[in-house]
PDB file of C-alpha atoms and ligand atoms in Angstrom:
ATOM      1  CA  UNK G 275      -0.240  14.119 -17.113  1.00 90.00           C
ATOM      2  CA  UNK G 276       3.383  14.483 -18.123  1.00 95.00           C
ATOM      3  CA  UNK G 277       5.352  11.440 -16.933  1.00 96.00           C
ATOM      4  CA  UNK G 278       7.913  13.402 -14.911  1.00 96.00           C
ATOM      5  CA  UNK G 279       5.158  15.391 -13.289  1.00 95.00           C
ATOM      6  CA  UNK G 280       3.341  12.190 -12.435  1.00 96.00           C
ATOM      7  CA  UNK G 281       6.466  10.674 -10.940  1.00 96.00           C
ATOM      8  CA  UNK G 282       7.168  13.696  -8.808  1.00 96.00           C
ATOM      9  CA  UNK G 283       3.688  14.559  -7.623  1.00 96.00           C
ATOM     10  CA  UNK G 284       1.671  11.361  -7.234  1.00 97.00           C
ATOM     11  CA  UNK G 285       1.200  11.395  -3.486  1.00 97.00           C
ATOM     12  CA  UNK G 286      -1.056   9.285  -1.341  1.00 98.00           C
ATOM     13  CA  UNK G 287      -4.700  10.416  -1.554  1.00 98.00           C
ATOM     14  CA  UNK G 288      -6.995   9.296   1.263  1.00 97.00           C
ATOM     15  CA  UNK G 289      -9.789  11.836   1.016  1.00 97.00           C
ATOM     16  CA  UNK G 290     -12.191  11.469  -1.866  1.00 98.00           C
ATOM     17  CA  UNK G 291     -15.142  13.262  -3.385  1.00 97.00           C
ATOM     18  CA  UNK G 292     -18.352  11.208  -3.115  1.00 96.00           C
ATOM     19  CA  UNK G 293     -18.333  10.779  -6.916  1.00 97.00           C
ATOM     20  CA  UNK G 294     -18.278   7.069  -7.819  1.00 98.00           C
ATOM     21  CA  UNK G 295     -15.626   5.490 -10.036  1.00 98.00           C
ATOM     22  CA  UNK G 296     -17.168   3.824 -13.066  1.00 98.00           C
ATOM     23  CA  UNK G 297     -16.275   0.200 -13.705  1.00 98.00           C
ATOM     24  CA  UNK G 298     -15.222   1.264 -17.194  1.00 98.00           C
ATOM     25  CA  UNK G 299     -12.666   3.701 -15.754  1.00 98.00           C
ATOM     26  CA  UNK G 300     -11.466   1.073 -13.284  1.00 98.00           C
ATOM     27  CA  UNK G 301     -11.098  -1.404 -16.104  1.00 98.00           C
ATOM     28  CA  UNK G 302      -9.028   1.098 -18.138  1.00 98.00           C
ATOM     29  CA  UNK G 303      -6.774   1.705 -15.142  1.00 98.00           C
ATOM     30  CA  UNK G 304      -6.137  -2.015 -14.705  1.00 99.00           C
ATOM     31  CA  UNK G 305      -5.720  -2.374 -18.431  1.00 98.00           C
ATOM     32  CA  UNK G 306      -2.820   0.124 -18.284  1.00 98.00           C
ATOM     33  CA  UNK G 307      -1.362  -1.200 -15.047  1.00 98.00           C
ATOM     34  CA  UNK G 308      -1.137  -4.775 -16.353  1.00 98.00           C
ATOM     35  CA  UNK G 309       1.948  -3.773 -18.349  1.00 98.00           C
ATOM     36  CA  UNK G 310       3.930  -3.539 -15.108  1.00 98.00           C
ATOM     37  CA  UNK G 311       7.046  -5.705 -14.885  1.00 98.00           C
ATOM     38  CA  UNK G 312       7.351  -8.859 -12.782  1.00 98.00           C
ATOM     39  CA  UNK G 313      10.058 -11.456 -12.229  1.00 97.00           C
ATOM     40  CA  UNK G 314      10.024 -13.890 -15.181  1.00 97.00           C
ATOM     41  CA  UNK G 315       6.927 -11.988 -16.383  1.00 98.00           C
ATOM     42  CA  UNK G 316       4.824 -14.304 -14.201  1.00 97.00           C
ATOM     43  CA  UNK G 317       2.228 -11.568 -13.436  1.00 98.00           C
ATOM     44  CA  UNK G 318       1.226 -13.317 -10.216  1.00 97.00           C
ATOM     45  CA  UNK G 319      -1.158 -10.565  -9.192  1.00 98.00           C
ATOM     46  CA  UNK G 320      -4.892 -10.933  -8.889  1.00 98.00           C
ATOM     47  CA  UNK G 321      -7.261  -8.053  -8.291  1.00 98.00           C
ATOM     48  CA  UNK G 322     -10.559  -8.269  -6.441  1.00 98.00           C
ATOM     49  CA  UNK G 323     -12.825  -5.293  -6.972  1.00 98.00           C
ATOM     50  CA  UNK G 324     -14.677  -5.062  -3.646  1.00 98.00           C
ATOM     51  CA  UNK G 325     -18.093  -3.491  -4.137  1.00 98.00           C
ATOM     52  CA  UNK G 326     -20.288  -5.381  -1.662  1.00 98.00           C
ATOM     53  CA  UNK G 327     -20.781  -3.215   1.382  1.00 98.00           C
ATOM     54  CA  UNK G 328     -20.650  -6.044   3.898  1.00 98.00           C
ATOM     55  CA  UNK G 329     -17.331  -7.229   2.363  1.00 98.00           C
ATOM     56  CA  UNK G 330     -16.066  -3.680   2.484  1.00 98.00           C
ATOM     57  CA  UNK G 331     -16.973  -3.205   6.132  1.00 98.00           C
ATOM     58  CA  UNK G 332     -15.377  -6.518   7.057  1.00 98.00           C
ATOM     59  CA  UNK G 333     -12.155  -5.539   5.260  1.00 98.00           C
ATOM     60  CA  UNK G 334     -12.232  -2.125   6.945  1.00 98.00           C
ATOM     61  CA  UNK G 335     -12.491  -3.821  10.321  1.00 98.00           C
ATOM     62  CA  UNK G 336      -9.416  -5.930   9.541  1.00 98.00           C
ATOM     63  CA  UNK G 337      -7.653  -2.820   8.290  1.00 98.00           C
ATOM     64  CA  UNK G 338      -8.478  -1.010  11.515  1.00 97.00           C
ATOM     65  CA  UNK G 339      -6.962  -3.795  13.579  1.00 96.00           C
ATOM     66  CA  UNK G 340      -3.714  -3.531  11.618  1.00 97.00           C
ATOM     67  CA  UNK G 341      -3.881   0.246  11.750  1.00 97.00           C
ATOM     68  CA  UNK G 342      -4.164   0.308  15.522  1.00 96.00           C
ATOM     69  CA  UNK G 343      -1.114  -1.924  15.747  1.00 95.00           C
ATOM     70  CA  UNK G 344       0.681   0.459  13.415  1.00 95.00           C
ATOM     71  CA  UNK G 345      -0.196   3.446  15.591  1.00 95.00           C
ATOM     72  CA  UNK G 346       0.762   1.556  18.750  1.00 94.00           C
ATOM     73  CA  UNK G 347       4.199   0.930  17.298  1.00 93.00           C
ATOM     74  CA  UNK G 348       4.509   4.596  16.432  1.00 93.00           C
ATOM     75  CA  UNK G 349       3.473   5.562  19.963  1.00 93.00           C
ATOM     76  CA  UNK G 350       6.231   3.290  21.260  1.00 91.00           C
ATOM     77  CA  UNK G 351       8.725   5.094  18.989  1.00 92.00           C
ATOM     78  CA  UNK G 352       9.293   2.069  16.720  1.00 92.00           C
ATOM     79  CA  UNK G 353       9.465   1.760  12.986  1.00 92.00           C
ATOM     80  CA  UNK G 354       6.108  -0.052  12.667  1.00 91.00           C
ATOM     81  CA  UNK G 355       6.453  -3.762  11.873  1.00 90.00           C
ATOM     82  CA  UNK G 356      10.182  -3.403  11.337  1.00 89.00           C
ATOM     83  CA  UNK G 357      11.924  -6.769  11.314  1.00 86.00           C
ATOM     84  CA  UNK G 358      14.517  -5.126  13.578  1.00 84.00           C
ATOM     85  CA  UNK G 359      12.123  -4.737  16.513  1.00 85.00           C
ATOM     86  CA  UNK G 360      13.088  -6.922  19.484  1.00 89.00           C
ATOM     87  CA  UNK G 361      10.467  -9.189  21.099  1.00 89.00           C
ATOM     88  CA  UNK G 362      10.481  -6.834  24.064  1.00 91.00           C
ATOM     89  CA  UNK G 363       9.776  -3.809  21.839  1.00 88.00           C
ATOM     90  CA  UNK G 364       6.979  -5.751  20.144  1.00 86.00           C
ATOM     91  CA  UNK G 365       5.425  -6.598  23.504  1.00 89.00           C
ATOM     92  CA  UNK G 366       5.607  -2.961  24.658  1.00 89.00           C
ATOM     93  CA  UNK G 367       3.954  -1.833  21.423  1.00 88.00           C
ATOM     94  CA  UNK G 368       1.175  -4.414  21.804  1.00 87.00           C
ATOM     95  CA  UNK G 369       0.285  -2.963  25.156  1.00 90.00           C
ATOM     96  CA  UNK G 370      -0.444   0.408  23.534  1.00 91.00           C
ATOM     97  CA  UNK G 371      -3.042  -0.871  21.048  1.00 90.00           C
ATOM     98  CA  UNK G 372      -5.924   0.312  23.295  1.00 89.00           C
ATOM     99  CA  UNK G 373      -4.393   3.754  23.375  1.00 91.00           C
ATOM    100  CA  UNK G 374      -4.086   3.706  19.578  1.00 91.00           C
ATOM    101  CA  UNK G 375      -7.740   2.733  19.274  1.00 90.00           C
ATOM    102  CA  UNK G 376      -8.803   5.920  21.006  1.00 91.00           C
ATOM    103  CA  UNK G 377      -6.797   8.018  18.525  1.00 92.00           C
ATOM    104  CA  UNK G 378      -8.696   6.979  15.404  1.00 91.00           C
ATOM    105  CA  UNK G 379     -11.707   9.200  14.800  1.00 93.00           C
ATOM    106  CA  UNK G 380     -14.824   8.122  12.868  1.00 92.00           C
ATOM    107  CA  UNK G 381     -13.894  10.490  10.016  1.00 94.00           C
ATOM    108  CA  UNK G 382     -10.360   9.299   9.673  1.00 96.00           C
ATOM    109  CA  UNK G 383      -9.357   7.303   6.610  1.00 97.00           C
ATOM    110  CA  UNK G 384      -8.999   3.948   8.394  1.00 97.00           C
ATOM    111  CA  UNK G 385     -12.533   4.176   9.783  1.00 97.00           C
ATOM    112  CA  UNK G 386     -13.883   5.180   6.375  1.00 98.00           C
ATOM    113  CA  UNK G 387     -11.959   2.761   4.204  1.00 98.00           C
ATOM    114  CA  UNK G 388     -15.214   1.010   3.338  1.00 98.00           C
ATOM    115  CA  UNK G 389     -16.471   4.325   1.891  1.00 98.00           C
ATOM    116  CA  UNK G 390     -13.669   4.637  -0.657  1.00 98.00           C
ATOM    117  CA  UNK G 391     -15.237   5.125  -4.107  1.00 98.00           C
ATOM    118  CA  UNK G 392     -13.237   2.127  -5.361  1.00 98.00           C
ATOM    119  CA  UNK G 393     -11.631  -0.522  -3.246  1.00 98.00           C
ATOM    120  CA  UNK G 394      -9.306  -3.123  -4.704  1.00 98.00           C
ATOM    121  CA  UNK G 395      -7.716  -6.073  -2.958  1.00 98.00           C
ATOM    122  CA  UNK G 396      -4.497  -7.015  -4.699  1.00 98.00           C
ATOM    123  CA  UNK G 397      -3.462 -10.571  -3.988  1.00 98.00           C
ATOM    124  CA  UNK G 398      -0.728 -12.872  -5.263  1.00 98.00           C
ATOM    125  CA  UNK G 399      -0.218 -16.524  -5.943  1.00 96.00           C
ATOM    126  CA  UNK G 400       3.012 -16.992  -4.017  1.00 97.00           C
ATOM    127  CA  UNK G 401       4.000 -20.030  -6.072  1.00 95.00           C
ATOM    128  CA  UNK G 402       4.312 -17.732  -9.084  1.00 95.00           C
ATOM    129  CA  UNK G 403       6.657 -15.226  -7.451  1.00 95.00           C
ATOM    130  CA  UNK G 404      10.334 -15.249  -8.345  1.00 92.00           C
ATOM    131  CA  UNK G 405      11.633 -14.742  -4.802  1.00 95.00           C
ATOM    132  CA  UNK G 406      15.343 -14.950  -5.545  1.00 96.00           C
ATOM    133  CA  UNK G 407      16.163 -14.190  -1.911  1.00 97.00           C
ATOM    134  CA  UNK G 408      14.054 -16.991  -0.475  1.00 96.00           C
ATOM    135  CA  UNK G 409      17.032 -19.099   0.652  1.00 97.00           C
ATOM    136  CA  UNK G 410      18.989 -16.386   2.398  1.00 97.00           C
ATOM    137  CA  UNK G 411      17.560 -17.045   5.841  1.00 95.00           C
ATOM    138  CA  UNK G 412      16.473 -13.479   6.241  1.00 93.00           C
ATOM    139  CA  UNK G 413      13.273 -11.593   5.718  1.00 92.00           C
ATOM    140  CA  UNK G 414      12.222 -11.800   2.056  1.00 94.00           C
ATOM    141  CA  UNK G 415      11.900  -8.634   0.022  1.00 96.00           C
ATOM    142  CA  UNK G 416      12.284  -9.630  -3.621  1.00 97.00           C
ATOM    143  CA  UNK G 417       8.940 -11.462  -4.014  1.00 97.00           C
ATOM    144  CA  UNK G 418       6.932  -8.324  -3.393  1.00 97.00           C
ATOM    145  CA  UNK G 419       8.846  -6.578  -6.140  1.00 98.00           C
ATOM    146  CA  UNK G 420       6.816  -8.639  -8.625  1.00 98.00           C
ATOM    147  CA  UNK G 421       3.593  -7.185  -7.259  1.00 98.00           C
ATOM    148  CA  UNK G 422       4.086  -3.638  -6.031  1.00 98.00           C
ATOM    149  CA  UNK G 423       5.246  -2.118  -9.317  1.00 98.00           C
ATOM    150  CA  UNK G 424       1.855  -3.263 -10.614  1.00 98.00           C
ATOM    151  CA  UNK G 425       0.137  -1.548  -7.678  1.00 98.00           C
ATOM    152  CA  UNK G 426       2.119   1.604  -8.314  1.00 98.00           C
ATOM    153  CA  UNK G 427       1.115   1.458 -11.957  1.00 98.00           C
ATOM    154  CA  UNK G 428      -2.508   1.336 -10.826  1.00 98.00           C
ATOM    155  CA  UNK G 429      -1.938   4.556  -8.916  1.00 98.00           C
ATOM    156  CA  UNK G 430      -0.166   6.203 -11.846  1.00 98.00           C
ATOM    157  CA  UNK G 431      -2.872   5.109 -14.308  1.00 98.00           C
ATOM    158  CA  UNK G 432      -5.477   6.431 -11.903  1.00 98.00           C
ATOM    159  CA  UNK G 433      -3.631   9.720 -11.659  1.00 97.00           C
ATOM    160  CA  UNK G 434      -3.673  10.021 -15.431  1.00 97.00           C
ATOM    161  CA  UNK G 435      -7.472   9.846 -15.297  1.00 98.00           C
ATOM    162  CA  UNK G 436      -7.886  12.457 -12.613  1.00 97.00           C
ATOM    163  CA  UNK G 437      -8.183   9.955  -9.797  1.00 98.00           C
ATOM    164  CA  UNK G 438      -5.987   9.491  -6.770  1.00 98.00           C
ATOM    165  CA  UNK G 439      -5.525   6.807  -4.218  1.00 98.00           C
ATOM    166  CA  UNK G 440      -3.283   4.998  -1.816  1.00 98.00           C
ATOM    167  CA  UNK G 441      -1.845   1.533  -1.543  1.00 98.00           C
ATOM    168  CA  UNK G 442      -2.208   0.132   1.951  1.00 98.00           C
ATOM    169  CA  UNK G 443      -0.780  -2.892   3.598  1.00 98.00           C
ATOM    170  CA  UNK G 444      -1.749  -2.871   7.271  1.00 98.00           C
ATOM    171  CA  UNK G 445      -4.679  -5.237   6.590  1.00 98.00           C
ATOM    172  CA  UNK G 446      -2.108  -7.917   5.765  1.00 98.00           C
ATOM    173  CA  UNK G 447      -1.705  -8.193   9.556  1.00 97.00           C
ATOM    174  CA  UNK G 448      -5.005 -10.089   9.384  1.00 97.00           C
ATOM    175  CA  UNK G 449      -4.312 -12.032   6.209  1.00 98.00           C
ATOM    176  CA  UNK G 450      -5.966 -15.219   7.545  1.00 98.00           C
ATOM    177  CA  UNK G 451      -9.317 -13.509   8.103  1.00 98.00           C
ATOM    178  CA  UNK G 452      -8.979 -11.591   4.846  1.00 98.00           C
ATOM    179  CA  UNK G 453      -8.279 -14.843   2.990  1.00 98.00           C
ATOM    180  CA  UNK G 454     -11.558 -16.290   4.322  1.00 98.00           C
ATOM    181  CA  UNK G 455     -13.466 -13.182   3.291  1.00 98.00           C
ATOM    182  CA  UNK G 456     -11.929 -12.962  -0.163  1.00 98.00           C
ATOM    183  CA  UNK G 457     -11.815 -16.676  -0.879  1.00 98.00           C
ATOM    184  CA  UNK G 458      -8.023 -16.885  -1.132  1.00 98.00           C
ATOM    185  CA  UNK G 459      -6.716 -20.432  -1.268  1.00 98.00           C
ATOM    186  CA  UNK G 460      -3.638 -21.647   0.633  1.00 97.00           C
ATOM    187  CA  UNK G 461      -0.475 -20.147  -0.844  1.00 97.00           C
ATOM    188  CA  UNK G 462      -2.203 -16.970  -1.905  1.00 97.00           C
ATOM    189  CA  UNK G 463      -1.287 -13.682  -0.156  1.00 98.00           C
ATOM    190  CA  UNK G 464      -3.049 -10.440   0.426  1.00 98.00           C
ATOM    191  CA  UNK G 465      -0.574  -7.837  -0.834  1.00 98.00           C
ATOM    192  CA  UNK G 466      -2.484  -4.570  -0.634  1.00 98.00           C
ATOM    193  CA  UNK G 467      -5.802  -2.879  -0.337  1.00 98.00           C
ATOM    194  CA  UNK G 468      -5.970   0.028  -2.733  1.00 99.00           C
ATOM    195  CA  UNK G 469      -8.445   2.843  -2.253  1.00 98.00           C
ATOM    196  CA  UNK G 470      -9.180   4.953  -5.320  1.00 98.00           C
ATOM    197  CA  UNK G 471     -11.386   7.919  -6.093  1.00 98.00           C
ATOM    198  CA  UNK G 472     -11.543  11.501  -7.179  1.00 98.00           C
ATOM    199  CA  UNK G 473      -9.402  13.457  -4.725  1.00 98.00           C
ATOM    200  CA  UNK G 474     -10.856  16.277  -2.669  1.00 97.00           C
ATOM    201  CA  UNK G 475      -7.419  17.854  -2.956  1.00 93.00           C
ATOM    202  CA  UNK G 476      -4.143  16.763  -4.394  1.00 90.00           C
ATOM    203  CA  UNK G 477      -0.833  16.913  -2.652  1.00 86.00           C
ATOM    204  CA  UNK G 478       1.467  19.265  -4.538  1.00 80.00           C
ATOM    205  CA  UNK G 479       4.761  18.823  -2.738  1.00 93.00           C
ATOM    206  CA  UNK G 480       5.936  15.437  -1.585  1.00 97.00           C
ATOM    207  CA  UNK G 481       8.521  15.067   1.146  1.00 97.00           C
ATOM    208  CA  UNK G 482      11.233  12.786  -0.174  1.00 98.00           C
ATOM    209  CA  UNK G 483      14.961  12.513   0.507  1.00 98.00           C
ATOM    210  CA  UNK G 484      17.339  14.032  -2.047  1.00 97.00           C
ATOM    211  CA  UNK G 485      19.343  11.677  -4.333  1.00 98.00           C
ATOM    212  CA  UNK G 486      22.633  12.510  -2.596  1.00 97.00           C
ATOM    213  CA  UNK G 487      21.291  11.146   0.615  1.00 97.00           C
ATOM    214  CA  UNK G 488      20.557   7.644  -0.665  1.00 98.00           C
ATOM    215  CA  UNK G 489      22.994   7.184  -3.540  1.00 98.00           C
ATOM    216  CA  UNK G 490      26.697   6.481  -3.315  1.00 98.00           C
ATOM    217  CA  UNK G 491      29.462   5.456  -5.661  1.00 98.00           C
ATOM    218  CA  UNK G 492      30.823   1.905  -5.809  1.00 98.00           C
ATOM    219  CA  UNK G 493      29.962   0.927  -2.188  1.00 98.00           C
ATOM    220  CA  UNK G 494      27.290   1.704   0.305  1.00 98.00           C
ATOM    221  CA  UNK G 495      29.839   3.730   2.228  1.00 98.00           C
ATOM    222  CA  UNK G 496      31.191   5.314  -0.958  1.00 98.00           C
ATOM    223  CA  UNK G 497      31.108   8.981  -1.848  1.00 97.00           C
ATOM    224  CA  UNK G 498      27.705  10.540  -2.178  1.00 97.00           C
ATOM    225  CA  UNK G 499      26.554  10.488  -5.807  1.00 97.00           C
ATOM    226  CA  UNK G 500      25.942  13.756  -7.613  1.00 93.00           C
ATOM    227  CA  UNK G 501      26.838  14.957 -11.104  1.00 93.00           C
TER     228      UNK G 501
HETATM  229  C1  FMN J 119       4.261  -0.685   0.671  1.00 78.11           C
HETATM  230  C2  FMN J 119       3.417   0.440   1.140  1.00 78.11           C
HETATM  231  C3  FMN J 119       2.518   0.233   2.180  1.00 78.11           C
HETATM  232  C4  FMN J 119       1.685   1.264   2.610  1.00 78.11           C
HETATM  233  N1  FMN J 119       0.764   1.020   3.570  1.00 78.11           N
HETATM  234  C5  FMN J 119      -0.084   1.974   3.936  1.00 78.11           C
HETATM  235  C6  FMN J 119      -1.159   1.728   4.820  1.00 78.11           C
HETATM  236  O1  FMN J 119      -1.344   0.589   5.298  1.00 78.11           O
HETATM  237  N2  FMN J 119      -2.006   2.722   5.133  1.00 78.11           N
HETATM  238  C7  FMN J 119      -1.839   3.993   4.592  1.00 78.11           C
HETATM  239  O2  FMN J 119      -2.659   4.864   4.942  1.00 78.11           O
HETATM  240  N3  FMN J 119      -0.849   4.279   3.736  1.00 78.11           N
HETATM  241  C8  FMN J 119      -0.004   3.313   3.384  1.00 78.11           C
HETATM  242  N4  FMN J 119       1.004   3.566   2.465  1.00 78.11           N
HETATM  243  C9  FMN J 119       1.147   4.923   1.931  1.00 78.11           C
HETATM  244  C10 FMN J 119       2.349   5.617   2.524  1.00 78.11           C
HETATM  245  O3  FMN J 119       2.005   6.039   3.835  1.00 78.11           O
HETATM  246  C11 FMN J 119       2.751   6.808   1.642  1.00 78.11           C
HETATM  247  O4  FMN J 119       3.129   6.338   0.390  1.00 78.11           O
HETATM  248  C12 FMN J 119       3.898   7.585   2.245  1.00 78.11           C
HETATM  249  O5  FMN J 119       3.671   7.971   3.556  1.00 78.11           O
HETATM  250  C13 FMN J 119       4.202   8.850   1.402  1.00 78.11           C
HETATM  251  O6  FMN J 119       3.101   9.714   1.567  1.00 78.11           O
HETATM  252  P1  FMN J 119       2.842  10.928   0.586  1.00 78.11           P
HETATM  253  O7  FMN J 119       2.650  10.383  -0.793  1.00 78.11           O
HETATM  254  O8  FMN J 119       1.611  11.610   1.114  1.00 78.11           O
HETATM  255  O9  FMN J 119       4.052  11.815   0.656  1.00 78.11           O
HETATM  256  C14 FMN J 119       1.827   2.543   2.039  1.00 78.11           C
HETATM  257  C15 FMN J 119       2.730   2.752   0.981  1.00 78.11           C
HETATM  258  C16 FMN J 119       3.506   1.704   0.537  1.00 78.11           C
HETATM  259  C17 FMN J 119       4.445   1.929  -0.629  1.00 78.11           C
END
């Protein structure tokens, strides 16, 4: 695929053909993705290829728990898991989890995560992350930037081979249980579960904001940027 095309049209794919993904293809994808950048080139990511069906089901169950929380937040009109949510908003969202549970059908992606042709758990050794914002007393965002470009490269490399997929993070809500399942030591984080496979259909048009809406000159409140 042409790079510009890939950048503009690589949307989330959650519905896959039953065709399996060969280990050789998966290896090639990771072999391309490993050239992703990371702070200090520490490459703190680890990838666990989850093939065992009991492991997959257990991860799906953790994913579902996070997913229902996500939906409950949406039902409450919140930005799910936003650091801006007040304790009261969080409590109100928690009450709606049962409602959210009823909204996930057995054929929906969260319930079928274990059926994804390929399932990767991407984890990170936190001690290796260059989290330059760690001392600011606010929610940290820079550390993840040494991991998620790698995950995005997995999705782009998959796209180049006719596959599609999605990076997911709601299972991180249950990181403790996931750590036990995956054998993660203390100080090691679950960053994403990535589902990959041959798409049943590909998104053609992605909904994204135009440049003018998120780019300004000189200051955040500066003039909108356009040539
Ligand atoms: C950091 C991150 C976390 C995400 N977590 C989830 C997730 O837990 N579950 C999911 O189904 N999709 C997840 N996504 C996929 C987004 O929903 C998707 O990229 C976005 O809605 C754009 O969708 P589109 O490509 O179909 O336009 C995540 C994406 C990113 C970048």
